[in-house]
JSON list of C-alpha atoms in Angstrom, two decimals:
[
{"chain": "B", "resi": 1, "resn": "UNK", "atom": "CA", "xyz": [121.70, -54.30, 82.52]},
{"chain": "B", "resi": 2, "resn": "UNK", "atom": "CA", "xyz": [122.07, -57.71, 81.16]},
{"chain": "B", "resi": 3, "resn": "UNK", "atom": "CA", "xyz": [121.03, -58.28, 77.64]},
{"chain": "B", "resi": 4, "resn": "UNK", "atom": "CA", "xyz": [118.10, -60.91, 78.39]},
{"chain": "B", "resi": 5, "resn": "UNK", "atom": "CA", "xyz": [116.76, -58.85, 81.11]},
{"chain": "B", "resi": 6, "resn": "UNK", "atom": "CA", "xyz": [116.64, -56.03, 78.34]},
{"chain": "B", "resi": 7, "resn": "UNK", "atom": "CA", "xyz": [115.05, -58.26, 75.59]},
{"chain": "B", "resi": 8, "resn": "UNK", "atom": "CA", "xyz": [112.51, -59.06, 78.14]},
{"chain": "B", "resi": 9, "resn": "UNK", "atom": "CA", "xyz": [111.93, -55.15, 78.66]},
{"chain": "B", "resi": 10, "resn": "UNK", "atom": "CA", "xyz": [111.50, -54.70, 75.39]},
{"chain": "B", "resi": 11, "resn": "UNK", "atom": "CA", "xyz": [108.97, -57.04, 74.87]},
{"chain": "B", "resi": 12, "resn": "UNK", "atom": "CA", "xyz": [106.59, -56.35, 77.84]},
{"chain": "B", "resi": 13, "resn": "UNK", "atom": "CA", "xyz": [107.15, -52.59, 76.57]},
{"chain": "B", "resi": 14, "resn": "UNK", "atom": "CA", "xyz": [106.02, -53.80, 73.33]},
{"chain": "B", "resi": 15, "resn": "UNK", "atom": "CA", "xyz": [103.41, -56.37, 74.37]},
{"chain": "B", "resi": 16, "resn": "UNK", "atom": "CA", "xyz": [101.82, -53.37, 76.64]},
{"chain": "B", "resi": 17, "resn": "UNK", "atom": "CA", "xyz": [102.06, -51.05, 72.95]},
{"chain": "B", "resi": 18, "resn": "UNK", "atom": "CA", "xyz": [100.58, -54.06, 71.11]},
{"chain": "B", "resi": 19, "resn": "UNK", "atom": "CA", "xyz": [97.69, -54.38, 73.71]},
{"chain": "B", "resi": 20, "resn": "UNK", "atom": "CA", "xyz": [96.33, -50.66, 73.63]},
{"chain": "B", "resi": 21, "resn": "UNK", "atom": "CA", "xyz": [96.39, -50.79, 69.80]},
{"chain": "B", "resi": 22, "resn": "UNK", "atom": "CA", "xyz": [93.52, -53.78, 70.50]},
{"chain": "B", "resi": 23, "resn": "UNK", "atom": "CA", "xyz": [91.54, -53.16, 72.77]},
{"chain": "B", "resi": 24, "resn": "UNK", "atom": "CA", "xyz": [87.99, -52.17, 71.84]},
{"chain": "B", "resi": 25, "resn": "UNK", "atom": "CA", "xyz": [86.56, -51.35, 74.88]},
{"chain": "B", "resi": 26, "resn": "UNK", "atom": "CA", "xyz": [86.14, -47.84, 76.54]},
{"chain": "B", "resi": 27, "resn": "UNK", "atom": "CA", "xyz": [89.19, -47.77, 78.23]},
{"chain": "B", "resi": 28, "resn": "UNK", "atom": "CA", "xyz": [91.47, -48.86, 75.15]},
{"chain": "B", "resi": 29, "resn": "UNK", "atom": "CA", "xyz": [89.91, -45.62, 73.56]},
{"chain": "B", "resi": 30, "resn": "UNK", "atom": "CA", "xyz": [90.55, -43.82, 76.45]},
{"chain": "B", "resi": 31, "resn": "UNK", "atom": "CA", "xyz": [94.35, -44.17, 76.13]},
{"chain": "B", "resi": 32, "resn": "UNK", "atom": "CA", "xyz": [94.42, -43.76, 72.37]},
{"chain": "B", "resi": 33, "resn": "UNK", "atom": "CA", "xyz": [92.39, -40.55, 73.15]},
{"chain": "B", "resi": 34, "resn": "UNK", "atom": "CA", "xyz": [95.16, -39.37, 75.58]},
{"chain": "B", "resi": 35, "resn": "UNK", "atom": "CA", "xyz": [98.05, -41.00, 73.09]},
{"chain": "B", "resi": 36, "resn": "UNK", "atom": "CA", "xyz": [96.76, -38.62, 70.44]},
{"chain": "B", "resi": 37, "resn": "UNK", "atom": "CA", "xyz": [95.82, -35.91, 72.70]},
{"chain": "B", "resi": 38, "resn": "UNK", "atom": "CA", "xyz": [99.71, -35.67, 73.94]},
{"chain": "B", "resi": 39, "resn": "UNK", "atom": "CA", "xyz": [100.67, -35.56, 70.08]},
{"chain": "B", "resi": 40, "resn": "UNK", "atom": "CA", "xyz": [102.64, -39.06, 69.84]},
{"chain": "B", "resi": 41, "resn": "UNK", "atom": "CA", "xyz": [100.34, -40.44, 67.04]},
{"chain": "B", "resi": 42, "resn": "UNK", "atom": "CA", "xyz": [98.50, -38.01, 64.62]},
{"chain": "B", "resi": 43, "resn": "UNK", "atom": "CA", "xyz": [94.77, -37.65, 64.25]},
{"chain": "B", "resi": 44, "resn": "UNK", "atom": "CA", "xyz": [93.29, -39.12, 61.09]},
{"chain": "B", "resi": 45, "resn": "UNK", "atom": "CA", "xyz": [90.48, -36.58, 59.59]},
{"chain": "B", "resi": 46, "resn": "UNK", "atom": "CA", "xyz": [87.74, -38.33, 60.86]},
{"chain": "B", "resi": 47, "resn": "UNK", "atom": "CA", "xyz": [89.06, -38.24, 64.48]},
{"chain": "B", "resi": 48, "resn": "UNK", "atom": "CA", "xyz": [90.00, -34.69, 64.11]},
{"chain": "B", "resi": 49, "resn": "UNK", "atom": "CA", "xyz": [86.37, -33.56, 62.89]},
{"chain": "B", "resi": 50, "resn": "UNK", "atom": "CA", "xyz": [84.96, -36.01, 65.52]},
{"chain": "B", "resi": 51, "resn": "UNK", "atom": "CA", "xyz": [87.41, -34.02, 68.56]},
{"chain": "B", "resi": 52, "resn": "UNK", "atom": "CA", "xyz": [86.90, -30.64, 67.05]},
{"chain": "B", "resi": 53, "resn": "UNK", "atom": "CA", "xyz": [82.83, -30.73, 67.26]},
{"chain": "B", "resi": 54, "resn": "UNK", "atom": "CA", "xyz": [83.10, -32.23, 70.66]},
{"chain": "B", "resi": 55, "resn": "UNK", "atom": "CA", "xyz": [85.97, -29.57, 72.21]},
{"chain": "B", "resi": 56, "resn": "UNK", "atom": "CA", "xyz": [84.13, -26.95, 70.21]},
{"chain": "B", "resi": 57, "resn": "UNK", "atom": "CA", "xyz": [80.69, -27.93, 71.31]},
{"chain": "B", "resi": 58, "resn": "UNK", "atom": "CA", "xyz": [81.81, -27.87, 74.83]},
{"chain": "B", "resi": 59, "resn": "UNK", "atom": "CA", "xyz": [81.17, -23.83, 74.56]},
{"chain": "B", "resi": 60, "resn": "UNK", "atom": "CA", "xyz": [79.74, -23.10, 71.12]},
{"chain": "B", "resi": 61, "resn": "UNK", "atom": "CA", "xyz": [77.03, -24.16, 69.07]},
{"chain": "B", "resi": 62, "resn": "UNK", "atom": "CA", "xyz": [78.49, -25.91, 66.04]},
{"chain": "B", "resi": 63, "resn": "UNK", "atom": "CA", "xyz": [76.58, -23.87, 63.87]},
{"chain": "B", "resi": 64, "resn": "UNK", "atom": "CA", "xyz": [77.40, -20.82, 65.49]},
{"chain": "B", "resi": 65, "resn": "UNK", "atom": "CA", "xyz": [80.73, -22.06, 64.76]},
{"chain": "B", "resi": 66, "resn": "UNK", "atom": "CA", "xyz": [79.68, -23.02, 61.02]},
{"chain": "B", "resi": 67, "resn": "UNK", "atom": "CA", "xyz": [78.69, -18.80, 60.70]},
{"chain": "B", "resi": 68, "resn": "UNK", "atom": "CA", "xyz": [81.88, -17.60, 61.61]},
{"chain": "B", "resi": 69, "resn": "UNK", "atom": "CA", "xyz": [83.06, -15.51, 59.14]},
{"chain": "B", "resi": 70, "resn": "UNK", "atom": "CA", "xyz": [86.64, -13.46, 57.93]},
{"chain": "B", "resi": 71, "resn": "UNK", "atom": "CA", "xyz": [84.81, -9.82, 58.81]},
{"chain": "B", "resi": 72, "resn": "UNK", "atom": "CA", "xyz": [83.68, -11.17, 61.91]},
{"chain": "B", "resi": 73, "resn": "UNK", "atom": "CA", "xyz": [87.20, -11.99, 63.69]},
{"chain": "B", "resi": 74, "resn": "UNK", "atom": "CA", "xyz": [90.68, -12.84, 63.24]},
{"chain": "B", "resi": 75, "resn": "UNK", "atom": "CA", "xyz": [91.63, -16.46, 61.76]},
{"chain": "B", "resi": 76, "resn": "UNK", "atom": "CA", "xyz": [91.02, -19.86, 63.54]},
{"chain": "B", "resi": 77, "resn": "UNK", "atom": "CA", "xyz": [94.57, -20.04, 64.20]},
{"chain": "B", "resi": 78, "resn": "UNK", "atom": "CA", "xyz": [94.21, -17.09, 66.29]},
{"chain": "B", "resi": 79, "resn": "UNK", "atom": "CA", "xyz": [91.07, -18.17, 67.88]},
{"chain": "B", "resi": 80, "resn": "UNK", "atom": "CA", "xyz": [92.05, -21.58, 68.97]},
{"chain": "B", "resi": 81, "resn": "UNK", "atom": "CA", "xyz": [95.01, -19.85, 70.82]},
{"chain": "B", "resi": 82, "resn": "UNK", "atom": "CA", "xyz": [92.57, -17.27, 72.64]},
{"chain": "B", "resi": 83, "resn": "UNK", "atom": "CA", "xyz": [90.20, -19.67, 73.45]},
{"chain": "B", "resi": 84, "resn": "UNK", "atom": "CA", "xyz": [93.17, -22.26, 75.04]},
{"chain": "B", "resi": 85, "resn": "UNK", "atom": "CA", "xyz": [94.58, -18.90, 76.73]},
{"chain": "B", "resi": 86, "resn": "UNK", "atom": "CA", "xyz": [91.97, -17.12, 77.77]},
{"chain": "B", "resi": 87, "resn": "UNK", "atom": "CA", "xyz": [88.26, -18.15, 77.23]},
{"chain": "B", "resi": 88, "resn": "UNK", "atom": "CA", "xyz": [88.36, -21.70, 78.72]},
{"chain": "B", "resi": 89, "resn": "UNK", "atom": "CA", "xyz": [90.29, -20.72, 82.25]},
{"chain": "B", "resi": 90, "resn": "UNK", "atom": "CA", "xyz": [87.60, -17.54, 82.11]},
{"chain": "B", "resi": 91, "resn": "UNK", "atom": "CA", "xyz": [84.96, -19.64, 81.92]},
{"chain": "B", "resi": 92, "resn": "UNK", "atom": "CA", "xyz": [85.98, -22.06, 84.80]},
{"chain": "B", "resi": 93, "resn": "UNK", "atom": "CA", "xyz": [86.52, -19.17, 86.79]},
{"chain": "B", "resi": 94, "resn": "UNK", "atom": "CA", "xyz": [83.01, -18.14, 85.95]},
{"chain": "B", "resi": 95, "resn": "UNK", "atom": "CA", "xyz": [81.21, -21.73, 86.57]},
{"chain": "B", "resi": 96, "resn": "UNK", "atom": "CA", "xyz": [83.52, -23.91, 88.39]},
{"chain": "B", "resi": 97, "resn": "UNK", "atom": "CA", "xyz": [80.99, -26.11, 87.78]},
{"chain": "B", "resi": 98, "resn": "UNK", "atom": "CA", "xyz": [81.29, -26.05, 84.33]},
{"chain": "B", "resi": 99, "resn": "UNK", "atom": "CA", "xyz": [83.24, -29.28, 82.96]},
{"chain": "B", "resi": 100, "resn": "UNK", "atom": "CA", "xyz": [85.31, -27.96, 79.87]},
{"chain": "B", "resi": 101, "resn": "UNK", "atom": "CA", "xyz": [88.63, -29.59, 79.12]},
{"chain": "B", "resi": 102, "resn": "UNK", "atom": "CA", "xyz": [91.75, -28.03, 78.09]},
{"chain": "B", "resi": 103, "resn": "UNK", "atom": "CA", "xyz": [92.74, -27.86, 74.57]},
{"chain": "B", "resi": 104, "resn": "UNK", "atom": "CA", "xyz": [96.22, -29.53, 74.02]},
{"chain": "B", "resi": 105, "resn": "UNK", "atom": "CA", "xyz": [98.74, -28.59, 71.34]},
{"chain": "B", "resi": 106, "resn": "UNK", "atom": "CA", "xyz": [97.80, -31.46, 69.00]},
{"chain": "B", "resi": 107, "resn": "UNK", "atom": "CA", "xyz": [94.24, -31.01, 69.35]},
{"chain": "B", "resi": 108, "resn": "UNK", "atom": "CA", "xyz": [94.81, -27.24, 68.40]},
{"chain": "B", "resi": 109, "resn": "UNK", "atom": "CA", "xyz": [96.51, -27.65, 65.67]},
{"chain": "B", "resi": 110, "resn": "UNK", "atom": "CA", "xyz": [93.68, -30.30, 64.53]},
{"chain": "B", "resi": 111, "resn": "UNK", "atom": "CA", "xyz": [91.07, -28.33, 65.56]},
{"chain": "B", "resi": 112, "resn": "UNK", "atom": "CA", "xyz": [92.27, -25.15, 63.50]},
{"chain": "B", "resi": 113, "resn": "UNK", "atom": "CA", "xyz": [93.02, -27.50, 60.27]},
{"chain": "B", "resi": 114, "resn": "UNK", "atom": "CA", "xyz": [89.29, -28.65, 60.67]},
{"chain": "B", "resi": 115, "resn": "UNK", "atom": "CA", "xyz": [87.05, -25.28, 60.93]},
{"chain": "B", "resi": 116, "resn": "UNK", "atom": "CA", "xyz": [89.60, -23.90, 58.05]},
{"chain": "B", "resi": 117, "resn": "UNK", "atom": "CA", "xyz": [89.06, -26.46, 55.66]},
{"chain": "B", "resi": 118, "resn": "UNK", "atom": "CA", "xyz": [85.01, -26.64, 56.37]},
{"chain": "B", "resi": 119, "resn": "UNK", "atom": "CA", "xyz": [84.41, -22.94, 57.12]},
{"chain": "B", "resi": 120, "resn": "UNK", "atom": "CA", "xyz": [87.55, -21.26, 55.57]},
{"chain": "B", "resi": 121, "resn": "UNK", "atom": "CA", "xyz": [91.51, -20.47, 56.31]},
{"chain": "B", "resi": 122, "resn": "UNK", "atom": "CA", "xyz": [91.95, -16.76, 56.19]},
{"chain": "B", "resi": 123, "resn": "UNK", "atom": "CA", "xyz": [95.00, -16.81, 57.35]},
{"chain": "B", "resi": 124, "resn": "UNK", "atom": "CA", "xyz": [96.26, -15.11, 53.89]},
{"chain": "B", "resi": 125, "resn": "UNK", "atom": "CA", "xyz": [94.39, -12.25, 54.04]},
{"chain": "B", "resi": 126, "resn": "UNK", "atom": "CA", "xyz": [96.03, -11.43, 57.67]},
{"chain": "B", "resi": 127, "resn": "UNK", "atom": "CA", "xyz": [99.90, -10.19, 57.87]},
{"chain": "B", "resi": 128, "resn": "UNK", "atom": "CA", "xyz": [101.74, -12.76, 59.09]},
{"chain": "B", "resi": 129, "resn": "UNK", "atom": "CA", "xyz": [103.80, -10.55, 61.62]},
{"chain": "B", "resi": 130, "resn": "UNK", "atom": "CA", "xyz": [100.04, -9.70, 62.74]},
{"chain": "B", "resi": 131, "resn": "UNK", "atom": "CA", "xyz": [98.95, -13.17, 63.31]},
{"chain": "B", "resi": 132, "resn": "UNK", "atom": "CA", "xyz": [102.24, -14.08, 64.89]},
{"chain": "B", "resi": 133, "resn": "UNK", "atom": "CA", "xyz": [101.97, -11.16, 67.62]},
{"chain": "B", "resi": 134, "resn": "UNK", "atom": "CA", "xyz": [98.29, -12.24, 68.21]},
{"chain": "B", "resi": 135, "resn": "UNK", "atom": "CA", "xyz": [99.41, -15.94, 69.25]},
{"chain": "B", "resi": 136, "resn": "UNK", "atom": "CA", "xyz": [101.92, -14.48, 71.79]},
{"chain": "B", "resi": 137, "resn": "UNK", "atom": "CA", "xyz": [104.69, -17.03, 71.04]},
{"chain": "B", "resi": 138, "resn": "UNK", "atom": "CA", "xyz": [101.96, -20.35, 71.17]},
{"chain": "B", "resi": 139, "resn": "UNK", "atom": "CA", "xyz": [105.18, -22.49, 69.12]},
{"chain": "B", "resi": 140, "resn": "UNK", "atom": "CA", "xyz": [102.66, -25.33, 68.06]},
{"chain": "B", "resi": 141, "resn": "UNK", "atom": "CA", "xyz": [100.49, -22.87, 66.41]},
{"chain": "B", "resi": 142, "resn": "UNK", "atom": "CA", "xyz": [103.12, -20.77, 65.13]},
{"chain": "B", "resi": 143, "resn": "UNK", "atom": "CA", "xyz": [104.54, -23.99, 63.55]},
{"chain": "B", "resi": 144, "resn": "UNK", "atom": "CA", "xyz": [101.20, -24.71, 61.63]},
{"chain": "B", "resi": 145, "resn": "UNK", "atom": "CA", "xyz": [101.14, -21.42, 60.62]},
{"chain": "B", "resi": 146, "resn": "UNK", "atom": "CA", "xyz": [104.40, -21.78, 58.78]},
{"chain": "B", "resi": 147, "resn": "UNK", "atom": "CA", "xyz": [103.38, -25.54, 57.66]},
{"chain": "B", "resi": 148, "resn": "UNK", "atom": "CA", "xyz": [102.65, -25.02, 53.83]},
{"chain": "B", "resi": 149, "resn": "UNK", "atom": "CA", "xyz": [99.05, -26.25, 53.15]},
{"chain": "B", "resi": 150, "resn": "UNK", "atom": "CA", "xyz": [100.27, -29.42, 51.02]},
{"chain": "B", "resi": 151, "resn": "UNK", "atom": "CA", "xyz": [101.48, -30.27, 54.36]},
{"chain": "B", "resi": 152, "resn": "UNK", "atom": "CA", "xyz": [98.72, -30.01, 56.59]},
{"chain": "B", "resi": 153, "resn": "UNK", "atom": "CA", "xyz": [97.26, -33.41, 56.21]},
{"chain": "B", "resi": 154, "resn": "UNK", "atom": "CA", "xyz": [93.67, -33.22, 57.91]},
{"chain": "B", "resi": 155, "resn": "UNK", "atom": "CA", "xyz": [93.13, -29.57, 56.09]},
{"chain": "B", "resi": 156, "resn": "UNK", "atom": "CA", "xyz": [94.61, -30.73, 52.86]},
{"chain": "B", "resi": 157, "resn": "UNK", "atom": "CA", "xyz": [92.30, -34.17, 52.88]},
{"chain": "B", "resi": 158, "resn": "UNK", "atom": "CA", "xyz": [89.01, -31.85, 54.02]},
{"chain": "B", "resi": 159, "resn": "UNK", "atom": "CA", "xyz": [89.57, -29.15, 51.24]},
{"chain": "B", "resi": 160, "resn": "UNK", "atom": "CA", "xyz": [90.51, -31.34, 48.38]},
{"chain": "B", "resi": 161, "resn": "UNK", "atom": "CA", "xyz": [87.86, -34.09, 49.33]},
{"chain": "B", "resi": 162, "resn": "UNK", "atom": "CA", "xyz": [90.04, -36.95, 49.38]},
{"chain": "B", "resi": 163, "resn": "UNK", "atom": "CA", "xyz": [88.19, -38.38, 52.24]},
{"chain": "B", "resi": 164, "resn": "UNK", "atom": "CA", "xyz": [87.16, -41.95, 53.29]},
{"chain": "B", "resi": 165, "resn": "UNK", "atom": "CA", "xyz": [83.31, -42.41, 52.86]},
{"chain": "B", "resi": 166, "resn": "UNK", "atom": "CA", "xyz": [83.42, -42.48, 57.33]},
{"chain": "B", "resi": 167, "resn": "UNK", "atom": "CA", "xyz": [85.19, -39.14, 56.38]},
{"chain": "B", "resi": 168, "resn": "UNK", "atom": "CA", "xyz": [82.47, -37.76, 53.91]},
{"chain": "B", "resi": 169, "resn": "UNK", "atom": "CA", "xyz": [80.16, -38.73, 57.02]},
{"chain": "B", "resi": 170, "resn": "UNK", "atom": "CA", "xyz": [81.65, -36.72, 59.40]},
{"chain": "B", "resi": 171, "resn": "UNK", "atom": "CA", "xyz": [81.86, -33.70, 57.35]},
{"chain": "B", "resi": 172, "resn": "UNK", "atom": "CA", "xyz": [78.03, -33.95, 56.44]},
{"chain": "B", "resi": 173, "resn": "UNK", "atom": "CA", "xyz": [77.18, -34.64, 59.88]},
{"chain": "B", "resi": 174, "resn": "UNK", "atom": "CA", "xyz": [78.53, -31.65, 60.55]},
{"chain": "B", "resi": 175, "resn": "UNK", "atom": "CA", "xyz": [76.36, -30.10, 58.11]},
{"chain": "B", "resi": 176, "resn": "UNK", "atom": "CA", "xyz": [79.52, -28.86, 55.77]},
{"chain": "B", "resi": 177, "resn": "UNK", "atom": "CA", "xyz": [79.48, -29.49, 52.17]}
]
């Protein structure tokens, strides 16, 4: 390729980038949405709480979610992986009527950071070989769960409250101290 024809590629390929970053309509959201979805750019905490209450709420009650406790099941680790593997494809089976979207890797591993920093992480008081074998090889998940909690950004922010004010909103929207 010639080099102007590539300086011109990489400025519509930038010019397109530029353009989803502003747009404020439905559509621009839409693709951010998907962009963040797919894992290229991280969810902030406030998106995370915002895509965790709506995925969630999809099937659950948020507070049924919000009474979820460590004697009642396994860790939200684990649950996020059986609900991706096998409650949401049961459920469509069930109702195909029923409109609930899939859960992608990012989102997982968001969703899972969020409902363990608001509700609780009991991932400690699991064996790790145990909650390995119960996510049947699910790598994304399997990477969080060996992601130190200093390192889990929208779990870390939640727990130790350093949160935007839009952030504190969220939360007590959610009804979460």
């Amino acid at each position: 390729m010639k080099k102007p024809v590539l300086i011109l590629l990489v400025i519509l390929v930038f010019i397109a980038i530029s353009a989803v970053f502003f747009i404020k309509g439905d559509y621009g959201q839409k693709i951010m949405g998907e962009i963040k979805a797919r894992g290229i750019i991280e969810y902030n905490v406030a998106e995370a709480v915002e895509m965790a209450t709506n995925k969630c709420s999809q099937c659950h009650a948020i507070d049924q979610i919000k009474r979820y406790c460590d004697r009642c099941g396994p860790p939200f680790i684990v649950v996020v992986h059986n609900m991706r593997k096998y409650e949401i494809p049961q459920r469509r089976n069930r109702d195909s009527k029923l409109k609930i979207s899939d859960i992608t890797d990012s989102q997982a591993a968001a969703i899972v950071q969020v409902w363990n920093a608001t509700i609780g992480n009991w991932e400690k008081g699991f064996k790790r070989e145990d909650i390995e074998r119960l996510l049947e090889g699910d790598k994304p998940l399997i990477a969080l769960l060996n992601t130190p909690f200093e390192k889990r950004k929208i779990e870390s922010s939640l727990s130790t409250g350093e949160m935007t004010h839009a952030e504190k909103f969220q939360r007590e929207k959610m009804g979460v101290k």
